[in-house]
Coordinates of C-alpha atoms in Angstrom, one line a residue:
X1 CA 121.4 113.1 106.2
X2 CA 118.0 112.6 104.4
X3 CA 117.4 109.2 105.8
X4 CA 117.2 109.8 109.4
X5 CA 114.6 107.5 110.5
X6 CA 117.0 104.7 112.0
X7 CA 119.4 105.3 114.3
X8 CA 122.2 102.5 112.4
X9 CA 121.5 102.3 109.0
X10 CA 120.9 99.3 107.6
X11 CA 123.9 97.0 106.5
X12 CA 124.2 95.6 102.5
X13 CA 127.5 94.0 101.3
X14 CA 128.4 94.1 97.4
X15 CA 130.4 91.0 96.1
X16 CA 131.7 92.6 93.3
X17 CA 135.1 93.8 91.2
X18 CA 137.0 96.9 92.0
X19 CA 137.3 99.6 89.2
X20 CA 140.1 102.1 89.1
X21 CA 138.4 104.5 87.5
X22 CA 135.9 104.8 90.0
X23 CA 132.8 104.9 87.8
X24 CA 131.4 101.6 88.0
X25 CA 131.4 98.7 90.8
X26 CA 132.3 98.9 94.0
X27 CA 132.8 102.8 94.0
X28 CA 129.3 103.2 92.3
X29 CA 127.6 101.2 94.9
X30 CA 129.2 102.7 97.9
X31 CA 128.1 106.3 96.9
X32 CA 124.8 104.5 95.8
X33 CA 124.1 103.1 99.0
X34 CA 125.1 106.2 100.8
X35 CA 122.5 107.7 98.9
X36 CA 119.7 105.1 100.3
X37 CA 121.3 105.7 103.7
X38 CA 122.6 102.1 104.1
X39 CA 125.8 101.1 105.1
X40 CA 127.7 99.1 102.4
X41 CA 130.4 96.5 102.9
X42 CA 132.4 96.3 99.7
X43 CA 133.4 92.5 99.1
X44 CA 136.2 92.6 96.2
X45 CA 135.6 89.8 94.0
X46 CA 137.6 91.2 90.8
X47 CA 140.4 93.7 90.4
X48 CA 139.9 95.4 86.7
X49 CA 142.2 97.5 85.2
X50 CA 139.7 100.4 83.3
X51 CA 139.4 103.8 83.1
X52 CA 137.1 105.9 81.1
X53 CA 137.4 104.8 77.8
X54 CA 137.0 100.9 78.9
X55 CA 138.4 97.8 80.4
X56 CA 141.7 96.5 79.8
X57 CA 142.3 93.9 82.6
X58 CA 139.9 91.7 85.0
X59 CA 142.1 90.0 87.9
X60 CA 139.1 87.6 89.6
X61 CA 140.1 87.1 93.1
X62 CA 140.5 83.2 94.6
X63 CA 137.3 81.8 96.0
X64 CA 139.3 82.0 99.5
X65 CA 140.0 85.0 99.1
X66 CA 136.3 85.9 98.7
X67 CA 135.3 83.8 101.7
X68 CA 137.3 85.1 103.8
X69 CA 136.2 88.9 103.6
X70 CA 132.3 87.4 103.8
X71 CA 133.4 85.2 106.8
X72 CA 134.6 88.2 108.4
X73 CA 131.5 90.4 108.0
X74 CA 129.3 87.9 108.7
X75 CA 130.7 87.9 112.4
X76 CA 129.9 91.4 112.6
X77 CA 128.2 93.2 110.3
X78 CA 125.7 91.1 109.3
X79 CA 123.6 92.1 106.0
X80 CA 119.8 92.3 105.3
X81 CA 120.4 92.2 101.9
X82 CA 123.3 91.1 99.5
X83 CA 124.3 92.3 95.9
X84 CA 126.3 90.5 93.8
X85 CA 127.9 92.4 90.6
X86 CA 131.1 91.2 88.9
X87 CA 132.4 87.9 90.1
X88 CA 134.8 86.8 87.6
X89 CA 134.7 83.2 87.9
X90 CA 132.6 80.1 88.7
X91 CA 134.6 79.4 91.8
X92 CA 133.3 82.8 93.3
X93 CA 129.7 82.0 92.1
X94 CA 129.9 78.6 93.9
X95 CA 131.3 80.6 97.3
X96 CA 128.8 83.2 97.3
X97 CA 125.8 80.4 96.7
X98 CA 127.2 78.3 99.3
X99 CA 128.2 80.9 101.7
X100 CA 124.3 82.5 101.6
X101 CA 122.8 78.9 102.0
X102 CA 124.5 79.4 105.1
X103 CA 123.9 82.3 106.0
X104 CA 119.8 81.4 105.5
X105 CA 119.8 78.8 107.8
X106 CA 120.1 81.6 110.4
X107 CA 117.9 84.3 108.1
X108 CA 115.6 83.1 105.8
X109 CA 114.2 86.5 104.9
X110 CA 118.6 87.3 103.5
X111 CA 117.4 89.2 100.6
X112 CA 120.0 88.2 97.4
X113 CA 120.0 90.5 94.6
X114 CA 122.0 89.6 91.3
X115 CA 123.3 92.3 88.8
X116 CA 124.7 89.8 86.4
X117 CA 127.6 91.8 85.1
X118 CA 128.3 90.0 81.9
X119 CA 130.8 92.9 79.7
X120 CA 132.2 96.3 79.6
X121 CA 129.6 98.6 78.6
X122 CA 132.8 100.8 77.1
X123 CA 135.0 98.1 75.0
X124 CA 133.0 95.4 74.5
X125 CA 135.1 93.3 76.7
X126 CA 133.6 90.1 78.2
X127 CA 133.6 89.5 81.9
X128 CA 131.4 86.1 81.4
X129 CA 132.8 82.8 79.8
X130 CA 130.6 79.8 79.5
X131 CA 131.5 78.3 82.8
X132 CA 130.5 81.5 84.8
X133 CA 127.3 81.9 82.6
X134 CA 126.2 78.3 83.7
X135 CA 127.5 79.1 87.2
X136 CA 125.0 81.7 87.3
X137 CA 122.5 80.0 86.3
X138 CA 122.2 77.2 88.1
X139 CA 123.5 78.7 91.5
X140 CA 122.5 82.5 91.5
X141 CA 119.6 82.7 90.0
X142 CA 117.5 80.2 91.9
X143 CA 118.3 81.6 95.3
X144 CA 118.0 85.1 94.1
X145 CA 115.1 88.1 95.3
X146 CA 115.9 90.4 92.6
X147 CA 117.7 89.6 89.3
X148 CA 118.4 92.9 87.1
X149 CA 119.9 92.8 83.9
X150 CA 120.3 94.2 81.2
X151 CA 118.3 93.1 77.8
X152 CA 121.4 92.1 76.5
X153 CA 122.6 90.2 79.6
X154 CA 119.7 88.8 80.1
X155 CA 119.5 86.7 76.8
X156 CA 122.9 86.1 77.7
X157 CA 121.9 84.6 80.9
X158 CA 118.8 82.4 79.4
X159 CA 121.2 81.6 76.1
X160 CA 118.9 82.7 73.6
X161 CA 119.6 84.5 70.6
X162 CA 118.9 88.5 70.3
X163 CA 115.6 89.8 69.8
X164 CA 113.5 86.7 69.8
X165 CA 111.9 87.0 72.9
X166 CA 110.2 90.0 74.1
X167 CA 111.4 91.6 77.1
X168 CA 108.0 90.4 79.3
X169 CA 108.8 87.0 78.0
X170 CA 112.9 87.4 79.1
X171 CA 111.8 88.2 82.1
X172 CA 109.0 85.7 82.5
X173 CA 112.0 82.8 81.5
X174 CA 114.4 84.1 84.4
X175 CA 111.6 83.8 87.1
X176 CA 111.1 80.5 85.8
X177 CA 114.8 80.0 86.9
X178 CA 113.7 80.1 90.7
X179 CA 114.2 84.0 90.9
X180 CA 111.7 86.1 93.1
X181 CA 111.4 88.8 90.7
X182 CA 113.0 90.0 87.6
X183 CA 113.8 93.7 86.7
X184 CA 115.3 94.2 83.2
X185 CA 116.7 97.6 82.8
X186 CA 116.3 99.6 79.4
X187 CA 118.2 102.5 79.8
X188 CA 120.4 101.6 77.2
X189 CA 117.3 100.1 75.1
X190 CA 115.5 102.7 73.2
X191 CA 113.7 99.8 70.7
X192 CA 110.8 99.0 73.3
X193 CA 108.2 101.2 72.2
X194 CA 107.9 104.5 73.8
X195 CA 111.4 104.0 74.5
X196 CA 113.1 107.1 72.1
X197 CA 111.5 109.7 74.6
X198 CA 111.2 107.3 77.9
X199 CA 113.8 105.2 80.0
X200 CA 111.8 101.8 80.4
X201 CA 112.4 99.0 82.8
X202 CA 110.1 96.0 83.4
X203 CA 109.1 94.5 86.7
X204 CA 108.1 90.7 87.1
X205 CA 107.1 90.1 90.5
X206 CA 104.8 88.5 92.8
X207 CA 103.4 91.5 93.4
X208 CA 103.2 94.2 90.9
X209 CA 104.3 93.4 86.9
X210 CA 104.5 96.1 84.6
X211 CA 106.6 98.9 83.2
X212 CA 108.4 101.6 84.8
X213 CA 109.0 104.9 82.7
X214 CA 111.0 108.1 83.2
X215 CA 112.5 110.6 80.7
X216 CA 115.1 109.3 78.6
X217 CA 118.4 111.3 79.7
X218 CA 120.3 112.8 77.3
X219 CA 123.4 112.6 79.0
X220 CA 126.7 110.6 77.9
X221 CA 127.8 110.1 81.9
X222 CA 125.8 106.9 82.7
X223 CA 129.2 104.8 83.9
X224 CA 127.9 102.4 87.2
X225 CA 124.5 102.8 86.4
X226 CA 123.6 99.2 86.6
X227 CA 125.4 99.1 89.8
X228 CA 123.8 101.7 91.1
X229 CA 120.5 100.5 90.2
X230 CA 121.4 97.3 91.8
X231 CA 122.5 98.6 95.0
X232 CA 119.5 101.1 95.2
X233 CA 117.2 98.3 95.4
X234 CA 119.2 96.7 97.7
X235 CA 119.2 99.4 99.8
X236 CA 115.5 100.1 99.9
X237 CA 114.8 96.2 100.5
X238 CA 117.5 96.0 103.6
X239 CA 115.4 99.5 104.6
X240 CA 111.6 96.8 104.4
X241 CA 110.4 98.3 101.0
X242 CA 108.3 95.6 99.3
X243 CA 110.3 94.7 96.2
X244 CA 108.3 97.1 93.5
X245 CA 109.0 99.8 96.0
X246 CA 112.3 99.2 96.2
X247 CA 112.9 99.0 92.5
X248 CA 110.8 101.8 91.9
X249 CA 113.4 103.7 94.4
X250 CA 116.5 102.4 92.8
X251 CA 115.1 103.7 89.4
X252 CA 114.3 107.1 91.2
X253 CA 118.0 107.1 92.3
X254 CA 119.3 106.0 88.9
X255 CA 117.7 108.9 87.3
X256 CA 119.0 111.8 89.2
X257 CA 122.1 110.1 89.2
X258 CA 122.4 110.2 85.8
X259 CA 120.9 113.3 85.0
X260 CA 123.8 114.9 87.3
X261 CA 126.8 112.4 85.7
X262 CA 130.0 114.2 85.5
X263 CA 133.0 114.3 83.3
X264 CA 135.9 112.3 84.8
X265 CA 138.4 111.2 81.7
X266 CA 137.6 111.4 77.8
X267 CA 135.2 108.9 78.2
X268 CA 131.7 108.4 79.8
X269 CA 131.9 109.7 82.6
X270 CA 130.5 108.4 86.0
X271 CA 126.8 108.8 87.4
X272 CA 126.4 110.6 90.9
X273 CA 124.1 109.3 93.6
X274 CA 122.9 111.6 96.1
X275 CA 120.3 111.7 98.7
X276 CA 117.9 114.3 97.6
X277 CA 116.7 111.9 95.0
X278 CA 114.0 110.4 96.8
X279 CA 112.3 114.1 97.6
X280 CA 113.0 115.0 93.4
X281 CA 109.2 115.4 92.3
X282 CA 110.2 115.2 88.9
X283 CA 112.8 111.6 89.5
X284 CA 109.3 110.1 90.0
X285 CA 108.4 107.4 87.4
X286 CA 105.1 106.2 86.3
X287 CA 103.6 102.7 85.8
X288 CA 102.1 100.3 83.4
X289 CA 99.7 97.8 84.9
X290 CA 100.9 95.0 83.2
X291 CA 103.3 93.6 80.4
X292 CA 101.6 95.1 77.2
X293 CA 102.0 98.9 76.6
X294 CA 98.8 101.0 75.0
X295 CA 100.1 102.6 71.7
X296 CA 98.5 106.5 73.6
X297 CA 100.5 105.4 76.7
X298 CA 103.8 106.9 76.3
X299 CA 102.7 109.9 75.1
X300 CA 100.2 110.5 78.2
X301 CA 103.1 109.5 80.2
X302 CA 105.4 112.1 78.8
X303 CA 103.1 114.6 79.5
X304 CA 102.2 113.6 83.1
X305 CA 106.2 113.1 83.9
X306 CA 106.9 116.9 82.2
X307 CA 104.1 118.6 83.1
X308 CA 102.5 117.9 86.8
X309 CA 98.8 119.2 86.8
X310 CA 98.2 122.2 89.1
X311 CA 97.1 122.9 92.4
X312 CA 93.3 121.7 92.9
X313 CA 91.4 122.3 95.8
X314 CA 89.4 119.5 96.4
X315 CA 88.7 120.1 100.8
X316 CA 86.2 117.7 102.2
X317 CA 85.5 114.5 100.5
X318 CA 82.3 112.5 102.5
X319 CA 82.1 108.7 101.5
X320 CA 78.8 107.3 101.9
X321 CA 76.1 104.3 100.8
X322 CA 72.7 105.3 100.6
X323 CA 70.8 108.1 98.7
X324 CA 69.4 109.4 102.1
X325 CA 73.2 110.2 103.0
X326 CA 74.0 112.0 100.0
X327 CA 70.9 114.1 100.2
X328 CA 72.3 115.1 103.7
X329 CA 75.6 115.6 102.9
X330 CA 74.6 117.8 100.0
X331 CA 72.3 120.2 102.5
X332 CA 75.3 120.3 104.5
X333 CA 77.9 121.7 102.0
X334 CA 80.3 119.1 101.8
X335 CA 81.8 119.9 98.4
X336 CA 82.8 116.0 97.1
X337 CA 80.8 113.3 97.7
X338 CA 81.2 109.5 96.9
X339 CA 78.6 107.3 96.5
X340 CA 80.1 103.9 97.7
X341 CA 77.0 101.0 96.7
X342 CA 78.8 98.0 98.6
X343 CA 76.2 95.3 97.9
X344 CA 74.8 96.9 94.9
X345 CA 71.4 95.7 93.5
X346 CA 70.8 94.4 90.4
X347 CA 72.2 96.6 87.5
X348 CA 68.8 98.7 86.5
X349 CA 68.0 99.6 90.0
X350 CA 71.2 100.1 90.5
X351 CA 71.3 102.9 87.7
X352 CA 68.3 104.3 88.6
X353 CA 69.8 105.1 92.3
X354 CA 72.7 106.5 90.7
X355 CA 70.6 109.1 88.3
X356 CA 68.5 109.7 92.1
X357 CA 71.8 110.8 93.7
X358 CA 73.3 112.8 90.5
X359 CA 70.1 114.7 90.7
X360 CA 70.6 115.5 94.0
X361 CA 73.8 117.1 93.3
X362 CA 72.5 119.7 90.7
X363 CA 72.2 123.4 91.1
X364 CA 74.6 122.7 94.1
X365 CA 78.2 123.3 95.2
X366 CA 78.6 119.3 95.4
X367 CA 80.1 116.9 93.5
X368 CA 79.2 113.2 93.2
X369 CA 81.6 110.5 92.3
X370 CA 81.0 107.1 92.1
X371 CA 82.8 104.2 93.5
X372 CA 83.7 100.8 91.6
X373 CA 80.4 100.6 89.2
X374 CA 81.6 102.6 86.5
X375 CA 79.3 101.0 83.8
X376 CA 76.1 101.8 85.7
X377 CA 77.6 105.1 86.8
X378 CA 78.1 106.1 83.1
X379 CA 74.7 105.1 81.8
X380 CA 73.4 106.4 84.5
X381 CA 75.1 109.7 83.0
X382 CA 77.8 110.5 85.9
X383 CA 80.9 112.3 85.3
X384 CA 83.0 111.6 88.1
X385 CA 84.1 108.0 89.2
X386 CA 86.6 106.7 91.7
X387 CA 87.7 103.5 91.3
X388 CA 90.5 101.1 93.1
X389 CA 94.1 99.8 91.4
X390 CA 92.2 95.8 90.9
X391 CA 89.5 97.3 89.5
X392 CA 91.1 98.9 87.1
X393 CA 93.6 95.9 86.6
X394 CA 90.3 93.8 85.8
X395 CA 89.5 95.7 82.6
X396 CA 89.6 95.2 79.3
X397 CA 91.9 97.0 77.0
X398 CA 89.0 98.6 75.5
X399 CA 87.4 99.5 78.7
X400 CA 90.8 101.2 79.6
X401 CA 90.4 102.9 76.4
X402 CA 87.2 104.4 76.3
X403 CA 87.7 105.2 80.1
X404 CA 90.8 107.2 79.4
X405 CA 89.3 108.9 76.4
X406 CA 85.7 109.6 77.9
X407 CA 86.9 112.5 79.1
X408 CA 85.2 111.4 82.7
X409 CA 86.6 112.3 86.0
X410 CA 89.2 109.5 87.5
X411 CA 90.3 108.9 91.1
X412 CA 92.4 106.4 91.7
X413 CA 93.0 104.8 95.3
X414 CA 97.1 103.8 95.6
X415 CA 98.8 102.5 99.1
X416 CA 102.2 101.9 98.1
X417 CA 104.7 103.6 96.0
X418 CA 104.0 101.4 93.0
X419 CA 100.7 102.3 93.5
X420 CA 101.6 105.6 93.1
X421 CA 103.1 105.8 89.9
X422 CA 100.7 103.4 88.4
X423 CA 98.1 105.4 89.3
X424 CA 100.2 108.3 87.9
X425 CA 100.1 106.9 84.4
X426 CA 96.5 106.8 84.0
X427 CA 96.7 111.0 84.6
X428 CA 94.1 111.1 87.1
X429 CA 91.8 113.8 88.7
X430 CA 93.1 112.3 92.0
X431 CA 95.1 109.9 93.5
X432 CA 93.7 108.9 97.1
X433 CA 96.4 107.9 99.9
X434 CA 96.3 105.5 102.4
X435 CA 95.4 104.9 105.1
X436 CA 97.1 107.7 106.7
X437 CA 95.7 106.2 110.2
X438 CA 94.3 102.9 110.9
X439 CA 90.8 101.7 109.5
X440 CA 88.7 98.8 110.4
X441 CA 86.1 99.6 107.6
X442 CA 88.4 97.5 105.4
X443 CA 90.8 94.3 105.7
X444 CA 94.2 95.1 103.8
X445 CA 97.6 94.4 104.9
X446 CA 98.7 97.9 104.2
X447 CA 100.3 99.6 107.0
X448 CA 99.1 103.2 108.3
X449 CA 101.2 106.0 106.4
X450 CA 100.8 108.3 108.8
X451 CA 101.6 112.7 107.7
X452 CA 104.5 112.1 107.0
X453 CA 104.0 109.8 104.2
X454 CA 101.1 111.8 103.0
X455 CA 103.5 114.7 102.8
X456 CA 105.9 112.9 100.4
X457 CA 102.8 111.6 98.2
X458 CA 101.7 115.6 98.0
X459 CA 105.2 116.3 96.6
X460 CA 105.7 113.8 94.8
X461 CA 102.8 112.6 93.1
X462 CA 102.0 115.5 90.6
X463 CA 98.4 115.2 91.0
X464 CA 96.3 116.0 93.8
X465 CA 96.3 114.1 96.5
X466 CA 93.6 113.0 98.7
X467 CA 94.1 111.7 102.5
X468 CA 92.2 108.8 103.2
X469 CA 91.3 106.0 105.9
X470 CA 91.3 106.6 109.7
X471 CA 90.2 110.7 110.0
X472 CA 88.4 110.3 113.1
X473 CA 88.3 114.1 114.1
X474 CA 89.0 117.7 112.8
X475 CA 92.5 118.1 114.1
X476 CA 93.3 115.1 111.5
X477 CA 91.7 117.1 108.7
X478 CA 94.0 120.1 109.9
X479 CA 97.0 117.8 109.7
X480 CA 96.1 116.4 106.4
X481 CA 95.8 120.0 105.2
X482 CA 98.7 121.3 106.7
X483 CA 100.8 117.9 104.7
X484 CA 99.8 119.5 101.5
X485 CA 96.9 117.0 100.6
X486 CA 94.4 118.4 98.2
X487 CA 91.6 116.7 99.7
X488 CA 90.5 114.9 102.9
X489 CA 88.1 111.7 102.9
X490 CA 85.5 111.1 105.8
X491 CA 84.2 107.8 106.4
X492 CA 83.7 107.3 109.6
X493 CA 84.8 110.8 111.0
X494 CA 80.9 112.3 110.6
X495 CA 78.4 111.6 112.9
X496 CA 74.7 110.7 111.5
X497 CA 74.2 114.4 112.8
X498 CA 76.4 115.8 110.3
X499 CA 77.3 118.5 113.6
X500 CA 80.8 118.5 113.4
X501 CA 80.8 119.8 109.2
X502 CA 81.5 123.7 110.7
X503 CA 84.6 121.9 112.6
X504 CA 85.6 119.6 110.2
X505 CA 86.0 123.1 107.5
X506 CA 87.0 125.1 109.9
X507 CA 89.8 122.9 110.7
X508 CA 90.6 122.1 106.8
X509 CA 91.1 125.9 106.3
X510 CA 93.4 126.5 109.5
X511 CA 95.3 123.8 108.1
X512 CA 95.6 125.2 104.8
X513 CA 97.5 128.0 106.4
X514 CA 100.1 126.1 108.1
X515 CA 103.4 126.0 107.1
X516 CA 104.5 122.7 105.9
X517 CA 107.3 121.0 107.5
X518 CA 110.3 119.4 106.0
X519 CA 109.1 116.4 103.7
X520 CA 110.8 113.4 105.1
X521 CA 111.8 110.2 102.5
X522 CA 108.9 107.7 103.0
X523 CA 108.3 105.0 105.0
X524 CA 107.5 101.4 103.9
X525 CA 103.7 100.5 103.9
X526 CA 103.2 97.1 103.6
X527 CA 103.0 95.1 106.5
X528 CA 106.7 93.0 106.9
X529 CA 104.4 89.7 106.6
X530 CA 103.3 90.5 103.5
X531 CA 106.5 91.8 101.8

């Protein structure tokens, strides 16, 4: 087992039909969740009669029916999180939204998430009629955490016409519904732009909106892949992802499992799930940071998702505030340096300080980035800038622009795996994590990632990776090493002496010899509060 870290895995149920093919449905998200390491609790809402080539039969199950299976889990194996798929008729809506209103009373935080299974992908056959659409609706989609749809379904859903709404503004409408957050899946919708050479889906959320792109698959086995993108979230929520984590997981697991489909009739065959998604460097998607998509982007994100930059050794990485500090720093060898103004003076003198500390760094073996104040940093004529994911949400499309095309240095800072691959899709010099222990030089709600979540970011993020917040000593700079980082960043972790530099390189190096151990799936890193 990949997912070791509990010692139960965490319970889901799917309300959803049976298929006797075993490509979609139930059998989809039971080797789905298996992949996530949960433990799923199939509750049959619909027996359908299908095989490869399509549906021929639905047989919706009475309400009571339905009831009765939740009733019984519910006195035992209690969920964190519920998925709904096909449900066949308007008396199972009504039982599953009045069944979880219970159910809250006792655990607010019940995550619901909706895969509104409208039709047959194969034979066109509807699963939906007007009673079950309004059903939906008005008793789903309100209570729900994650809706994920299809473009198709979800115009279905809002009762719009085809193509008149962009898919930002579909998803935008279904929030408005009452739902948490919206995913609309475009695996079968190559018209977004970009979306002949990438797989795009789009996240509305609370806390992170954009797009989500991976390789378009070539391959005709893609049966149960909404279910399995459905359950995947599921899985990573009942595990305490935030919800862009989670979907960002469920898309990782989608992709290898449909990348390693198989033949199983004459028709589409069924996607496989498996574990070792979540440590497949190349399952990992990039990011948008928002609803519009930069005519350059898709082709800079086919290139960072099919060819990972190389190794680059980066070693110690000082972070410091005055010029005094860098001069010191520089004497002492530290090869990157960030100049971090956090009550900057007023923009000529703040310039000025900036060209003070980039000539400090000439004729030397250091390098000087600069933190947040990228427009005094580039008249200032630096080359190398770090800057954090809201400031680079707070600029213009044609600051992005001329950023990206400068040809300057970037370092991103990410915390989360959303983070991650939005940080990805800006094909950075660096992408700094954190904080791998904990910090009090900064308020955030993030929660310590520890090696072990470093270690997954090394492998996975295709750039280098540097390890910041909470390196107190040398032995943390060994262990950063030793997790494959590329990179280490001292804040706090030099004295004003600068005596420990020898130990801190010293320790970088032995770490750089170290085996590295197994890399372990990652752990969630936002605090539970937040989430």
């Amino acid at each position: 087992m990949i997912w070791t870290r509990e010692s139960h895995p965490p319970v889901i149920w799917s309300i959803a039909g049976s298929d006797s093919g075993g490509g979609a449905g139930l059998s989809a998200d039971s080797r789905a969740a298996q992949a996530m390491g949960a433990h799923l609790c199939p509750v049959v809402a619909a027996v359908t009669a299908q095989n490869s080539l399509g549906v021929s039969a639905i047989c919706p199950l009475p309400a009571a029916q339905i009831e009765a299976q939740m009733e019984a889990l519910a006195a035992d194996l209690w969920p964190r999180a519920i998925k709904t798929g096909l449900l066949g008729s308007a008396a199972a809506v009504e039982c599953v939204a009045q069944l979880l209103d219970r159910m809250r009373r006792d655990d607010p935080s019940l995550a619901l998430i909706v895969d509104p299974v409208l039709g047959a992908s194969a034979g066109g056959l509807s699963f939906a009629n007007a009673a079950v659409l309004r059903a939906m609706r008005e008793q789903l989609l309100p209570r729900a955490t994650l809706v994920t749809p299809n473009r198709r379904e979800a115009e279905r859903l809002l009762a719009v016409p085809h193509d008149t709404h962009t898919v930002p503004e579909l998803a935008a409408r279904l929030r408005a519904t009452g739902a948490r957050a919206v995913c609309i899946t475009g695996g079968d919708d190559p018209s977004t732009p970009g979306g002949q050479e990438l797989a795009l889906d789009y996240l509305d959320s609370e806390l992170a909106c954009g797009w989500l792109a991976s390789p378009r698959l070539p391959s005709p086995h893609h049966h149960g892949s909404g279910c399995s993108f459905a359950t995947g979230a599921a899985s990573a929520l009942a595990r305490g992802f935030a919800l862009p984590d989670a979907v960002l997981l469920a898309k990782m697991l989608t992709w290898c499992a449909v990348r390693d489909g198989h033949v199983a009739g004459r028709g589409s065959g069924p996607v496989r799930a498996r574990a070792s998604f979540v440590l497949d460097p190349t399952a990992m998607p990039v990011m948008s940071f928002g609803p519009e998509i930069d005519p350059l982007a898709p082709a800079r994100w086919l290139h960072v998702l099919n060819k990972p930059s190389a190794p680059t050794e980066l070693g110690l990485y000082a972070i410091c505030d005055t010029i005094e500090r860098v001069a010191e720093l520089v004497q002492a060898g530290i090869p990157q340096i960030q100049l971090r103004i956090k009550a900057p003076p007023a923009e000529a003198e703040l310039v000025e300080q900036i060209r003070q500390a980039l000539r400090l760094v000439e004729d030397s073996r250091s390098r000087l980035w600069i933190n947040d104040h990228w427009r005094a940093a580039v008249q200032a004529g630096a080359r190398h800038l770090h800057l954090g994911q809201e400031d680079w949400a707070a600029l213009r499309p044609d600051e992005e622009r001329w950023l990206l095309d400068s040809g300057l240095a970037l370092g991103l800072s990410s915390h989360s795996l959303w983070e991650l691959a939005r940080a990805r899709g800006l094909a950075p010099s660096y992408i700094a994590c954190g904080p791998v222990w904990p910090t009090t030089t900064k308020d955030m709600p993030w929660e310590p990632q520890g090696t072990d979540n470093l270690a997954w970011w090394s492998q996975m993020a295709g750039r280098p990776v540097v390890a910041i917040g909470g390196v107190l000593n040398p032995s943390q700079a060994r262990d950063c090493a030793a997790a494959g980082a590329s990179g280490v960043a001292l804040v706090r972790g030099l004295d004003a002496e600068l005596s420990l530099v020898d130990s801190y390189l010293n320790a970088w190096v032995s770490g750089r010899v170290l085996a590295r151990g197994a890399v372990r799936p990652p752990r969630p890193s936002l605090a539970s509060e937040t989430v």
